[in-house]
Every structure is written in C-alpha cells, then in structure tokens.
Short mmCIF file of C-alpha atoms and ligand atoms in Angstrom, two decimals:
data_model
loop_
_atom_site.label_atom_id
_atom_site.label_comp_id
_atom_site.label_asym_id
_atom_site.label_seq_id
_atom_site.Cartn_x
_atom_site.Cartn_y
_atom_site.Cartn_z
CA UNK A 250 4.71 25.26 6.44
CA UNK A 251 3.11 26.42 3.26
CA UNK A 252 6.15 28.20 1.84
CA UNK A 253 7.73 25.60 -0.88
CA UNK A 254 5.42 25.88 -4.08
CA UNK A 255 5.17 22.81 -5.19
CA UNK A 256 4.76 21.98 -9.42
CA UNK A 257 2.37 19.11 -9.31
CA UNK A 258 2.69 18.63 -13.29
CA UNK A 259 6.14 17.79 -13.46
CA UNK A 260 5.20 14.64 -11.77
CA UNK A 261 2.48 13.74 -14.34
CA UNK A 262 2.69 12.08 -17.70
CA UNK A 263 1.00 12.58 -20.82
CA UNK A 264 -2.10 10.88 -20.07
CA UNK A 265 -2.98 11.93 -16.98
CA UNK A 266 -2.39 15.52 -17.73
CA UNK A 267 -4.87 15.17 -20.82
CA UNK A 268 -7.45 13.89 -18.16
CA UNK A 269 -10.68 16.13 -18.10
CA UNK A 270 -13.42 15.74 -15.41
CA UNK A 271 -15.94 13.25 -17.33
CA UNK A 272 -18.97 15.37 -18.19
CA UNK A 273 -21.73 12.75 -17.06
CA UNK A 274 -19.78 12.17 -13.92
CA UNK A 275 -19.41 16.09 -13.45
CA UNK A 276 -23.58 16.49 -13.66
CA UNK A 277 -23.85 13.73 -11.20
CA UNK A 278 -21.25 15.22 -8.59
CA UNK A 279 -24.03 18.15 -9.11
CA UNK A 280 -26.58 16.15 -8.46
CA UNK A 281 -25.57 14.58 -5.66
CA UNK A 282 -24.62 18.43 -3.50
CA UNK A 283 -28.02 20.09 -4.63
CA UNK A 284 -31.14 19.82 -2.59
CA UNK A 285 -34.27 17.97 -3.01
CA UNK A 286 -35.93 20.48 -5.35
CA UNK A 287 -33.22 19.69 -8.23
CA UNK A 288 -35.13 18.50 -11.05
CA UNK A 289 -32.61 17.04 -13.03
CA UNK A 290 -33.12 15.09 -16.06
CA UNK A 291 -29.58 14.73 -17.10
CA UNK A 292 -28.16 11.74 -15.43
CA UNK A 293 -27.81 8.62 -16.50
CA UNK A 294 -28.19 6.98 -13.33
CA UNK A 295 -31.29 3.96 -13.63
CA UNK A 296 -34.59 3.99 -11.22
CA UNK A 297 -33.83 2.51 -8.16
CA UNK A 298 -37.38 0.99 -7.32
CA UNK A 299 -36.72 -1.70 -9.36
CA UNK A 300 -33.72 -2.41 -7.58
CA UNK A 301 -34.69 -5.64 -5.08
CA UNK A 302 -32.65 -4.59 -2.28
CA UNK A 303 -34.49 -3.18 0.72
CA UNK A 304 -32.31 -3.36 4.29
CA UNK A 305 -28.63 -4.58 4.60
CA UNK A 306 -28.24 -6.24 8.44
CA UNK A 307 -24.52 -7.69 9.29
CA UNK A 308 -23.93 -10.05 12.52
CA UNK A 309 -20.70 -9.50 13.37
CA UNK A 310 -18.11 -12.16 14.32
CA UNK A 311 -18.81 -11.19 18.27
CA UNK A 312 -22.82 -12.24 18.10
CA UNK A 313 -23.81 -8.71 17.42
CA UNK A 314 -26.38 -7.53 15.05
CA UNK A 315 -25.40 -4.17 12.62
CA UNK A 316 -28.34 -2.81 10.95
CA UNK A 317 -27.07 -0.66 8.11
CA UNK A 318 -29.06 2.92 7.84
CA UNK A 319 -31.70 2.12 4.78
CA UNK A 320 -30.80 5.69 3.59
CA UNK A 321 -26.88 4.80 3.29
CA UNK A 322 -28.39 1.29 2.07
CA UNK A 323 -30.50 3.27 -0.77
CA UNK A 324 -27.40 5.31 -1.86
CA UNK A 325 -25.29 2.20 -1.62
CA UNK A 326 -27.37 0.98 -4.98
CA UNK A 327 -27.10 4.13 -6.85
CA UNK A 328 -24.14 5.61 -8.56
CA UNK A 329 -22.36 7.53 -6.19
CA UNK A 330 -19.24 9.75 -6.04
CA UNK A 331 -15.68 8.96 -7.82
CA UNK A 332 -13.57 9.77 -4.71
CA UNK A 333 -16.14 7.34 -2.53
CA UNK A 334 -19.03 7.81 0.13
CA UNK A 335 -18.24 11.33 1.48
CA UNK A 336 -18.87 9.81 5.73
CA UNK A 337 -16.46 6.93 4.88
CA UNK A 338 -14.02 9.58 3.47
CA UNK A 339 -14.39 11.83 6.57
CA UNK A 340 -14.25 8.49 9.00
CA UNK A 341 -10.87 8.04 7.18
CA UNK A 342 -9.50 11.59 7.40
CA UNK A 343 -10.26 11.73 10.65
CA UNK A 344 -8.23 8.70 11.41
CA UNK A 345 -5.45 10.20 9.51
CA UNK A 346 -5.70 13.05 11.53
CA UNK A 347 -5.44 11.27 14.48
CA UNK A 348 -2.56 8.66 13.67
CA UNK A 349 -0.62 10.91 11.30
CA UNK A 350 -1.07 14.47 12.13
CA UNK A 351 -0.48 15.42 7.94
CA UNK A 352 0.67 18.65 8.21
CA UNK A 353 -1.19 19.21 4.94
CA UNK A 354 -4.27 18.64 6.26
CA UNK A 355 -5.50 21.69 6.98
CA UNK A 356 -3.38 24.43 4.61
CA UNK A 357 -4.61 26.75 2.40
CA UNK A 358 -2.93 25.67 -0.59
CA UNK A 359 -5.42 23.95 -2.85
CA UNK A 360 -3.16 21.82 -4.51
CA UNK A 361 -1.10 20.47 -1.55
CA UNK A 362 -4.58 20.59 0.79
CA UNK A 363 -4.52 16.55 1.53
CA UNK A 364 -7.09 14.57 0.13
CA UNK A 365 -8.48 11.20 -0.08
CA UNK A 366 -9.78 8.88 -2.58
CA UNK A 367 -11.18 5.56 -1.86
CA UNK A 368 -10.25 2.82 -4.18
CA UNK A 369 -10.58 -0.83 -4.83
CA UNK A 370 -7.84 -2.08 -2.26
CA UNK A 371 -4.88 -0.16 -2.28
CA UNK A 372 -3.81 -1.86 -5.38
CA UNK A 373 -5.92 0.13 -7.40
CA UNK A 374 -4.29 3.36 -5.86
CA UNK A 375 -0.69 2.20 -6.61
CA UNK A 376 -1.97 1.19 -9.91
CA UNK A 377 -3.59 4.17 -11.03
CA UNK A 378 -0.67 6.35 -9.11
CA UNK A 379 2.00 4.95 -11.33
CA UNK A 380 0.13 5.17 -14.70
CA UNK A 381 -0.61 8.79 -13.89
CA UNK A 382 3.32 9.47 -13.26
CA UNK A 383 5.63 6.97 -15.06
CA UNK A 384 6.32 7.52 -19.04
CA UNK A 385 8.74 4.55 -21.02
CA UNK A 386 12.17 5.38 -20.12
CA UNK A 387 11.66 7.78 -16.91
CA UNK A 388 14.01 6.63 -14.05
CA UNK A 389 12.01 5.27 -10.71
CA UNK A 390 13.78 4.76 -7.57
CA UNK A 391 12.52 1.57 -5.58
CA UNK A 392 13.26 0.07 -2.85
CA UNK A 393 14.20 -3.92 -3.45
CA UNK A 394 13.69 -6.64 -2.88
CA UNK A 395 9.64 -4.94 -3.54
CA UNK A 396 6.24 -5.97 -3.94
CA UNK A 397 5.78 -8.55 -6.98
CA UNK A 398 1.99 -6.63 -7.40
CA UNK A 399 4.09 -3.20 -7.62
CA UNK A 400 6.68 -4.85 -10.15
CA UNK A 401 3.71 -5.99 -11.91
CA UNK A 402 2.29 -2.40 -12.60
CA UNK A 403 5.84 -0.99 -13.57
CA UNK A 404 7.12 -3.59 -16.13
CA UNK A 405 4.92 -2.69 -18.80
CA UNK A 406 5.28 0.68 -18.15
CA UNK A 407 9.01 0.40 -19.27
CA UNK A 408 10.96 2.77 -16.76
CA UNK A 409 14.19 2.50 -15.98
CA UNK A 410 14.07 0.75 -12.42
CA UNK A 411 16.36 1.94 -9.94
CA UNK A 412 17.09 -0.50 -6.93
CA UNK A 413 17.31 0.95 -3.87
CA UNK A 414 18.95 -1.51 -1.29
CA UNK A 415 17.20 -2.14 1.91
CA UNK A 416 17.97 -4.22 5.23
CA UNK A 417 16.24 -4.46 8.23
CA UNK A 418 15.78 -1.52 9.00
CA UNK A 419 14.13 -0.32 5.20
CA UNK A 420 15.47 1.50 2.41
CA UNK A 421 19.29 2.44 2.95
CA UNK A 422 19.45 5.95 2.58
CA UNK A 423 23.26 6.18 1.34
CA UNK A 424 22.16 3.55 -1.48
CA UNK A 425 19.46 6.23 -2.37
CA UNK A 426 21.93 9.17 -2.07
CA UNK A 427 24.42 7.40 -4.62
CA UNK A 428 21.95 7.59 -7.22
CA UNK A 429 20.70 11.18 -6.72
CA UNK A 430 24.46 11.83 -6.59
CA UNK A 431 24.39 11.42 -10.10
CA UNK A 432 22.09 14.53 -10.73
CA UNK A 433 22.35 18.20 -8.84
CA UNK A 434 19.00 19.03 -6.92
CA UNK A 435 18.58 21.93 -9.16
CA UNK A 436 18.70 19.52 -11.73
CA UNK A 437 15.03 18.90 -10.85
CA UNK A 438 13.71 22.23 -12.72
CA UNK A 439 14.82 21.44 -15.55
CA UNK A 440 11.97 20.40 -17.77
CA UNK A 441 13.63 17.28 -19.37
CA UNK A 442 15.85 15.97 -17.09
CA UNK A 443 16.22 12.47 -16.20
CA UNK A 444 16.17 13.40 -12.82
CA UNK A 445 14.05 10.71 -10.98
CA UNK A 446 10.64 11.95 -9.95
CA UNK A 447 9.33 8.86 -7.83
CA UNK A 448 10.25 6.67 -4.80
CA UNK A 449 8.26 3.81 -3.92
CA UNK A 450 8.65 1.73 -1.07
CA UNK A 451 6.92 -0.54 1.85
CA UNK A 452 8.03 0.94 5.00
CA UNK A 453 5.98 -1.30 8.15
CA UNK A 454 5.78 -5.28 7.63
CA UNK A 455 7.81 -5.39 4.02
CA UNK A 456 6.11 -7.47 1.36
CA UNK A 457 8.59 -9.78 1.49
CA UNK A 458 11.16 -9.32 3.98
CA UNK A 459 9.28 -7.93 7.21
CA UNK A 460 11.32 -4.73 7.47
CA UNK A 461 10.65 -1.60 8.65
CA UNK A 462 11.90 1.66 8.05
CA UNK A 463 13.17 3.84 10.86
CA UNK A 464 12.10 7.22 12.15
CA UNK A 465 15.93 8.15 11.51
CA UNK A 466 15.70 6.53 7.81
CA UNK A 467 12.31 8.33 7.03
CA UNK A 468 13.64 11.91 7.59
CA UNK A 469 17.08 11.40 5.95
CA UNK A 470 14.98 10.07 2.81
CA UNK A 471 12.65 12.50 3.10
CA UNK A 472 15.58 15.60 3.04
CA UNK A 473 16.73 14.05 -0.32
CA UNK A 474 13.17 13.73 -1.54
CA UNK A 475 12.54 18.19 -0.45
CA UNK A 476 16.36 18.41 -2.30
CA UNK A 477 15.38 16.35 -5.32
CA UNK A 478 12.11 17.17 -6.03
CA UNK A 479 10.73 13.20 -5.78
CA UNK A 480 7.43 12.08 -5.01
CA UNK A 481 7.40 9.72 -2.22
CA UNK A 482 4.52 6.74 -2.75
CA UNK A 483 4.08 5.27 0.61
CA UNK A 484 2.61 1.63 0.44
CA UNK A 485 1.54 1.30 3.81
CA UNK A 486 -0.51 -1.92 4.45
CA UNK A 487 0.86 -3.34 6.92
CA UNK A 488 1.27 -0.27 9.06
CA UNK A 489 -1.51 -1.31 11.90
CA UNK A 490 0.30 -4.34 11.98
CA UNK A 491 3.34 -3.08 13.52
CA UNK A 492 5.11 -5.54 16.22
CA UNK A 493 5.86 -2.91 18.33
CA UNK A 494 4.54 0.44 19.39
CA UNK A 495 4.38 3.51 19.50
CA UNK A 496 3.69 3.26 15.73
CA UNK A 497 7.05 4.65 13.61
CA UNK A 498 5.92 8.19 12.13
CA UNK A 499 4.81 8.23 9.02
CA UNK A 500 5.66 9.82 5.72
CA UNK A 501 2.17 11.78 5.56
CA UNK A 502 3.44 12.97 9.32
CA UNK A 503 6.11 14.51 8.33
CA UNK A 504 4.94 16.19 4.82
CA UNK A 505 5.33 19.51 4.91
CA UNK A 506 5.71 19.73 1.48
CA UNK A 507 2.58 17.97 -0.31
CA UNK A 508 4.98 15.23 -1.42
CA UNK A 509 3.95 12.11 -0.15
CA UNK A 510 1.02 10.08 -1.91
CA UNK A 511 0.12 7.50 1.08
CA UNK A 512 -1.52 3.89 0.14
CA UNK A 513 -3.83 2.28 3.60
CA UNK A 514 -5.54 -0.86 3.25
CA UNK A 515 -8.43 -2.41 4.84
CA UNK A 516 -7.38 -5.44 3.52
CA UNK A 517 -5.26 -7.01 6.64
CA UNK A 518 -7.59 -5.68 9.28
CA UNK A 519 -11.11 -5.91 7.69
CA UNK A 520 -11.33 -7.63 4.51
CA UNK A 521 -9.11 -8.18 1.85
CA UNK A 522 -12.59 -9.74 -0.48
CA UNK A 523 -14.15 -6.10 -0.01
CA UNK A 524 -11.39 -4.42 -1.94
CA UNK A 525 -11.63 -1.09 0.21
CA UNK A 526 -8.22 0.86 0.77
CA UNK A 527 -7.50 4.34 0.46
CA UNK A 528 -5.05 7.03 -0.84
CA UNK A 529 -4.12 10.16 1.06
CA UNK A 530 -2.01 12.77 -1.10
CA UNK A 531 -1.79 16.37 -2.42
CA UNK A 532 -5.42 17.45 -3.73
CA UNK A 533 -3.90 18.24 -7.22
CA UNK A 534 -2.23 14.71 -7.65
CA UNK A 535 -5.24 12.94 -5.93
CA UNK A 536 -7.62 14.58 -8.13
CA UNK A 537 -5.79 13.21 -11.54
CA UNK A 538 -6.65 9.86 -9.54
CA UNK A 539 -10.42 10.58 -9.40
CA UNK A 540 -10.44 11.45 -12.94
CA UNK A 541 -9.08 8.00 -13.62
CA UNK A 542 -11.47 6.52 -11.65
CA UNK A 543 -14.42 8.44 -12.98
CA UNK A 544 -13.46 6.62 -16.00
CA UNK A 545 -12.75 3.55 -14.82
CA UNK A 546 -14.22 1.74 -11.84
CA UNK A 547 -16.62 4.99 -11.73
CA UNK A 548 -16.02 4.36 -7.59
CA UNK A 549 -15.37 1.57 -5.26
CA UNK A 550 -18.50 -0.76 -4.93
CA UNK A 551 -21.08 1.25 -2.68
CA UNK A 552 -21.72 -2.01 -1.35
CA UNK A 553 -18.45 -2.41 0.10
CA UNK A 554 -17.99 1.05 1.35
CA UNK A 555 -21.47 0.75 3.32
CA UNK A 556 -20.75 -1.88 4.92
CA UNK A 557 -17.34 -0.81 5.82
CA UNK A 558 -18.17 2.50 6.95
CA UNK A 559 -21.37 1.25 9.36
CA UNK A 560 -18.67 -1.31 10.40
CA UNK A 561 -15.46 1.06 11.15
CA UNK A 562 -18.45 3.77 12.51
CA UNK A 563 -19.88 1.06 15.02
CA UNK A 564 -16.07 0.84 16.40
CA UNK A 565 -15.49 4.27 16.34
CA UNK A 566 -11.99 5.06 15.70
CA UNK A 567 -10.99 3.68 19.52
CA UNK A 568 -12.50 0.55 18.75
CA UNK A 569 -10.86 0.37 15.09
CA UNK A 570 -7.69 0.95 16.83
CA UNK A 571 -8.15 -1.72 19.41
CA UNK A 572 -8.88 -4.31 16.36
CA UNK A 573 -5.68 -3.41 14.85
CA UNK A 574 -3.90 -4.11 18.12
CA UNK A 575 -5.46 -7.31 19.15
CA UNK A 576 -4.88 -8.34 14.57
CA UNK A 577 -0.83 -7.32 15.55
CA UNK A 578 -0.49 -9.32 18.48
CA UNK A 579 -2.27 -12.39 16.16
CA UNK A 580 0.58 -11.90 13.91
CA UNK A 581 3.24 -11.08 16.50
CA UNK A 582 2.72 -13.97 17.71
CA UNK A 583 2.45 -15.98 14.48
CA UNK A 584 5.58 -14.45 13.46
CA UNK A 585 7.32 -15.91 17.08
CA UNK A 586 6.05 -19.74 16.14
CA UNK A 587 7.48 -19.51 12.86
CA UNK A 588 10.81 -17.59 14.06
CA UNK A 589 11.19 -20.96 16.29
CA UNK A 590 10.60 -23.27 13.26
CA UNK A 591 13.24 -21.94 11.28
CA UNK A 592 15.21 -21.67 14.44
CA UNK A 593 14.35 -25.78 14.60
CA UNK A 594 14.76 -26.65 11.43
CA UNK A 595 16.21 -24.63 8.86
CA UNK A 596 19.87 -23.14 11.53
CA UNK A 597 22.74 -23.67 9.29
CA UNK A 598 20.86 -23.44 6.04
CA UNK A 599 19.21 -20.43 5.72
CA UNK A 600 19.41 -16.63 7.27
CA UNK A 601 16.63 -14.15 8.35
CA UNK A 602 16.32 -11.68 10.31
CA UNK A 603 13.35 -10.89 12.76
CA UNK A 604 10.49 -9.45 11.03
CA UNK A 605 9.41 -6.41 12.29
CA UNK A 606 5.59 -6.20 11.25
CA UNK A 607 3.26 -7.83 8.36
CA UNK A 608 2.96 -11.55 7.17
CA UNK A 609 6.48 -12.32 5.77
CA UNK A 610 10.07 -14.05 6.81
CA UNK A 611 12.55 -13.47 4.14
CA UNK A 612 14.63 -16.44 3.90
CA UNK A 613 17.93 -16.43 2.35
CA UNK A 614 19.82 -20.10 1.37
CA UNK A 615 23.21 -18.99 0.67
CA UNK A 616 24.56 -22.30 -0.66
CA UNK A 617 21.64 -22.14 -3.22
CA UNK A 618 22.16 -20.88 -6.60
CA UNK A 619 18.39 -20.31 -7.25
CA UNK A 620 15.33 -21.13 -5.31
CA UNK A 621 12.46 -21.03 -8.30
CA UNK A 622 13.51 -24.49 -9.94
CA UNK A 623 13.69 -25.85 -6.44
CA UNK A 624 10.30 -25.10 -5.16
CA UNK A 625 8.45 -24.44 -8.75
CA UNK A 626 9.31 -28.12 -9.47
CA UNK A 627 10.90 -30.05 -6.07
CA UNK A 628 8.76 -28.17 -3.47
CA UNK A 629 5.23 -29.43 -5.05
CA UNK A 630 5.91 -33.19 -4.81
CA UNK A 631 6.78 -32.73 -0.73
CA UNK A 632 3.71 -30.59 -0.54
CA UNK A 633 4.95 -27.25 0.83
CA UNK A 634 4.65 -23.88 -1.03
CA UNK A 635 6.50 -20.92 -0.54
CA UNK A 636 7.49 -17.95 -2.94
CA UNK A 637 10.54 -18.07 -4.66
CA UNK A 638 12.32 -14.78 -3.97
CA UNK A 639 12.80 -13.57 -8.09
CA UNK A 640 8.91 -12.85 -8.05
CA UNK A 641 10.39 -9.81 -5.75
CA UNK A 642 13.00 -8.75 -7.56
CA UNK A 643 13.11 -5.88 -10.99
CA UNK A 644 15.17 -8.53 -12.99
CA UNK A 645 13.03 -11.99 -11.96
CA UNK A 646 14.85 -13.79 -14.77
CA UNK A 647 18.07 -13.65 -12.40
CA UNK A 648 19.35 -16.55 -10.02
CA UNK A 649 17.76 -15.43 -6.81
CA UNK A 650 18.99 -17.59 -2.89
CA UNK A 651 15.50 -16.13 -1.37
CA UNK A 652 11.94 -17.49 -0.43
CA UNK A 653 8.68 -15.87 1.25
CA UNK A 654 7.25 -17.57 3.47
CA UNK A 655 3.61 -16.17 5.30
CA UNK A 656 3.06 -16.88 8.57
CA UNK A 657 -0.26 -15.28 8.51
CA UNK A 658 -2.03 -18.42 7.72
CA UNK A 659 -0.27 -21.37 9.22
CA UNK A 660 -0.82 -22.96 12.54
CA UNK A 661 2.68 -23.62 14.24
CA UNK A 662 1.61 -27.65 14.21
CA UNK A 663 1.98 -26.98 9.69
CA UNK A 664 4.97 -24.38 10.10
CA UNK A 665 7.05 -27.40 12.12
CA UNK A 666 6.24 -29.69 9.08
CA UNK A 667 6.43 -26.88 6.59
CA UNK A 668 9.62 -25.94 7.59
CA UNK A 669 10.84 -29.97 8.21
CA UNK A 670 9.75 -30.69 4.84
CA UNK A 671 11.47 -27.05 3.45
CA UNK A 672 14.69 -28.39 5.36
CA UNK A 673 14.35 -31.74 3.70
CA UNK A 674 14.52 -30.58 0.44
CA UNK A 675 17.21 -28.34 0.70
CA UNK A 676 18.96 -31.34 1.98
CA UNK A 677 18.58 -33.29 -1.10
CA UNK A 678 19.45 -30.55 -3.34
CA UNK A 679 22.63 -30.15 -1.35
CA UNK A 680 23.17 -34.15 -1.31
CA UNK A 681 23.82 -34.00 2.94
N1 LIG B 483 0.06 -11.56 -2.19
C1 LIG B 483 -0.39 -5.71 -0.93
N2 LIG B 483 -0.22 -8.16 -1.00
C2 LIG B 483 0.37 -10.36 -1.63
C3 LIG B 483 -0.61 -9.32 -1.56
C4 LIG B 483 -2.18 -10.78 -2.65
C5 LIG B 483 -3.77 -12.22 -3.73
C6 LIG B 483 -1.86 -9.53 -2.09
C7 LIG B 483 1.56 -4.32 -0.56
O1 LIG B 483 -5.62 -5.62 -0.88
P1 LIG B 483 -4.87 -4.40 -1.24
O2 LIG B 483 -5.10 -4.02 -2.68
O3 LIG B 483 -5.12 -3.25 -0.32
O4 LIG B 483 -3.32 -4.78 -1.08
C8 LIG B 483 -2.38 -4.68 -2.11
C9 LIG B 483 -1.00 -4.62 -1.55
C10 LIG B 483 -0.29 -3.43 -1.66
N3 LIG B 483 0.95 -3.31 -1.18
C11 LIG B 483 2.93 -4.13 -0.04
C12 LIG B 483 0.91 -5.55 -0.41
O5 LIG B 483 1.53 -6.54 0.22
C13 LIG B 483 -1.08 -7.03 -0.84
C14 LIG B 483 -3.46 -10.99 -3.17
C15 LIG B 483 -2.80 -13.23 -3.80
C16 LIG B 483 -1.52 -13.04 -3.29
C17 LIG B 483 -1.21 -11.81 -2.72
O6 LIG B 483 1.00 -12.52 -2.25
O7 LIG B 483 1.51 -10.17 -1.19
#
C-alpha cells in the first residue's frame, strides 16, 4: 500500500523545517555504529572512569532480583543516541508489530518507513509534535472535552482550535465532517490554504471522560483524514488499559498512508517517575522529532531506558502483556467501585456514562452553572478534590457543569466519602 506519495513538509512549520542534524550529535551517532578501532577525538562526550557507578541490580516488586548487563549499565552513563537505546527501540517495535500490525512498518518508502523515538513520557512527544507542526493562526481539529497537558502545549502556540465533539463512543465523525465541509479535499494542495493539517485526540480511557473510540469511528475518521490530507496524532496512553478486549484497532493499524504519528506511554503500566514513552510515526516526521531532541533533552535519561528495557526484556513481550492485563482489571475494577458510589450518592445530581478504559469518570451537574468556584473554593474546606471540568476545555474561562474524578487512586472505603462529601456540597449550593 505504498502508492499515495505523501508531502511530509506541508505538515511542518518554519522551525522545524530549518532543523539541521546537530553536528556534535551527528559525529557521535558515528561514533557510536563504528567499531572498536575508531580513534576518534572529536566528541565531546567526558571519561567515564571517573564516573562512580559500577553495577545497577533492581528487586522487583515479586522478590526477584534483576541484574542489569554492566555493558548496557556502562552505556547507560555515557551520551547515547537522540532517538534512544537502539534494543529498547527494537523491544518497542517489535511490540508494535505485534499489537498493531503498522502497515508502514516494513515499506520501502523512506519517508513513510515507521519509526520510533523514545522520549521523556509521551508528553514530550506531543510536545515536540505540535511545535514541529502548528504556526499562530493554523486551524487544528481536536477532539473536546481534551487533555488539559495537550491544551497546555497549544495555547501559546495561538492556532485556531477547532472542537471536535465527542461522546462515548470518541470523536463524532459528522462533527468532524462539518468542519472539513467547509474546505474541498483538493483544497489540501494548495500551498496556503487554511485547510486543517492536524487531528488530535485520546481514543482508549479519555483524559477526562473515559471514552473510547470505535473501530467504526476510527475508519470513518481516518477516510476524511486520506481525503483531507490531516495528520492524525494518536495519544494513546491508556490503550493497555482497555476494559474490554480484544483491544479496538488502532490508528497505526490501519495506516496505510504514513499519516498517523502514535504517542505510548510507560507511564500507567511501569512508571510514570521514569518519564519513558514513545512515538511511532512516518520516518520523515519522526526524524524532525530527533532533531529537536538532539537539541534539547539530547535523549531520554539512559538511566531510565536501562532499566526499562532489562525490565520489559525480563517479561518478554508475553509477560509485558500479561502486566497490562492484570493493571486493566486493577482499574476495571476501580472504575466498578466508583460507578457504585456515584450510583449511591450522587443519582439525581449528576450524569456519566460508563467509562470505557483509563482513570477518569466524567461527571456532568446539570443544575450547576459552573463547577471551578464550587470546588476551587467550597470543595477544599470538606476535604475532597476533584478537577473542575474548564481545565479540559479550549475556552477554560467559560462556565463549565463538569468534574474529573480518578479512580485510579482511591480505595472504595474514600470514594463512598468522596462522593458523600461531593453530594453534600452540591446540596448546599443547590439549598436542598
Ligand atoms: N494529570 C497523559 N495525564 C494527567 C496526566 C499528570 C502530573 C498526567 C494523556 O507520563 P506521560 O508523559 O507519558 O503522559 C502524558 C499524558 C499524555 N496524554 C491523554 C494523558 O492523560 C498523562 C501528571 C499531574 C497530573 C496529571 O492530571 O491527566
């Protein structure tokens, strides 16, 4: 499926198409490939001897002793590649390959050929994804309520935000197709067009509602995307933590086109603190990314990717898998406790529906005008937290009837007086 050429700089702003390999990082790359017999004295990277730290051994949480390889230890002090440790990259495509099936995987186009970068959480990917693609004033299609983190990297980028509306079941594609209406696909050639270029969205365990885009949605949105010309940016972290299997497709499945930068995270499954995730996308977009990072972080800490590759290699891709499933049921079941809280204590004042996947229930209080003063000022003094819903939303300075609330955390004992003490207050606000 190799046919549709694909013109990766259309989706690339000024800055990251005046990105240039970094010089000292492009001598070190060198480095690192040729054999022993190299005598370089180019690189800036420091004598190791002098670094103090000899072995690295992990007990793990079921009594058992890791030893990580003093070799991969060695490297893990040293400077090391941009896109991250080369096994922990290949551990990671071949999960990819495995789960997703990209049919871009193994093409002969160079630009659409997927590749991976590791970064620092997938944050960092979404981060540096969007400042390589968004200029002031381009539109951006986005799925809402979204991600506050997300929000957070677009705002000062000025685009023009537009809201895709979502339920349930993830983004609506007819709410997507009445924007694009606006434009003819064609319209996409043309070199200034205000055709939109990017889609973003959450589709497993929505950060905040808990939906989760269909198999049906996902090919519908991805038609519009071939017709359009758009860049899909799948943020995917919650997809091993999926109430229900098999696991929904994913967008990298189905990319036959190179069109589909997709964001994994270690974060709900091995560590958030080690800031590991990864981004899987067409080798000419994902390479802009490197170039950032050369420049940037220079890579994700060796440390971390050491001792998450010995970690994730010690499971073996079965055993990762098995982790995930035993982490889902955790939260499944987290997710049915705090279902039967709200059931208990907040029927008749607020609506939900049944999360799907992730950490969140999206709670709506339709005879409240705006949750923020009410739990930025009210919620405090009863000693209960949740998020008020305008941290989700493109215009936060907007009355907004929603909360978050994470049921990743909470024992069902603190979710009974959570939600009692939740209930309470609404009660006061609404003098009953
Ligand atoms: N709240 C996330 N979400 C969050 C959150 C967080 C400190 C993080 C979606 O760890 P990473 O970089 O792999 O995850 C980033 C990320 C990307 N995309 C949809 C996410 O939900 C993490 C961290 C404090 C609060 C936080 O509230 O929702």
């Amino acid at each position: 499926m190799d046919w549709i050429k694909m013109n990766y700089s259309r989706f690339l702003n000024v800055t990251s198409l005046g990105r240039k390999p970094s010089p000292i990082r492009v001598l070190t790359e060198i480095v690192l490939n040729s054999p022993k017999t190299l005598i370089s004295m180019a690189g800036g990277m420091p004598n190791p001897d002098f670094f103090p730290i000899q072995d690295i051994s992990l007990t793990l949480k079921d009594g058992s002793k890791l030893n990580i390889d003093t070799s991969l230890v060695t490297r893990a002090m040293q400077y090391s590649s941009s896109s991250g440790f080369p096994e922990l990259i290949n551990w990671v495509k071949d999960l990819q390959e495995r789960v997703h099936k990209p049919p871009t995987l193994g093409i002969t186009d160079e630009n659409k050929k997927l590749d991976i970068i590791i970064t620092n959480g997938s944050q960092d990917g979404i981060c540096k994804t969007l400042e390589a693609c968004v200029s002031a004033g381009d539109n951006v299609l986005i799925e809402v309520p979204t991600y506050a983190g997300t929000l957070a990297i677009l705002n000062p980028l000025q685009p023009k935000i537009l809201e895709i509306e979502s339920d349930k079941d993830g983004i609506i594609p007819g709410s997507l197709l009445r924007y694009l209406s606006k434009w003819k696909p064609e319209d996409s050639k043309k070199p200034n067009c205000s055709i939109p270029r990017i889609l973003y969205c959450v589709p497993n365990g929505g950060n905040p509602t808990g939906s989760q885009l269909t198999w049906e949605r996902k090919k519908e949105i991805y038609k519009l995307c071939q017709d359009y010309d758009i860049l899909i940016m799948e943020d995917d972290p919650y997809f091993y933590l999926q109430f229900s299997k098999p696991y929904v497709p994913s967008f990298l499945s189905m990319d036959e086109d190179g069109r589909v930068m997709r964001f994994d995270s270690f974060s709900k499954i091995i560590s958030s603190g080690m800031r590991i995730g990864c981004l899987s996308g067409p080798r000419a977009l994902v390479n802009k990314i490197i170039q950032h990072q050369q420049v940037s972080a220079v890579h994700s800490s060796g440390l971390s990717q050491v001792v998450l590759f010995s970690v994730l290699q010690e499971m073996g891709h079965d055993g990762f898998l098995q982790h995930c499933d035993k982490v889902a049921d955790f939260y499944k079941r987290q997710r049915d406790a705090c279902l039967a809280m709200a059931n208990k204590h907040l029927s008749g004042l607020a609506e939900w529906f049944e999360p799907s996947g992730g950490m969140f229930l999206w709670l709506k209080f339709p005879q409240i005008k705006d949750t923020f003063k009410l739990i930025s000022e009210k919620a405090r003094a009863k000693e209960v937290l949740f998020v008020p819903g305008n941290a989700f939303m493109v215009d936060s300075s907007l009355p907004c009837q929603y909360l978050r609330s994470s049921f990743s955390l909470v024992s069902s004992e603190d979710m009974d007086k959570a939600f009692e003490r939740l209930s309470a207050l609404i009660k006061e606000e609404l003098n009953q």
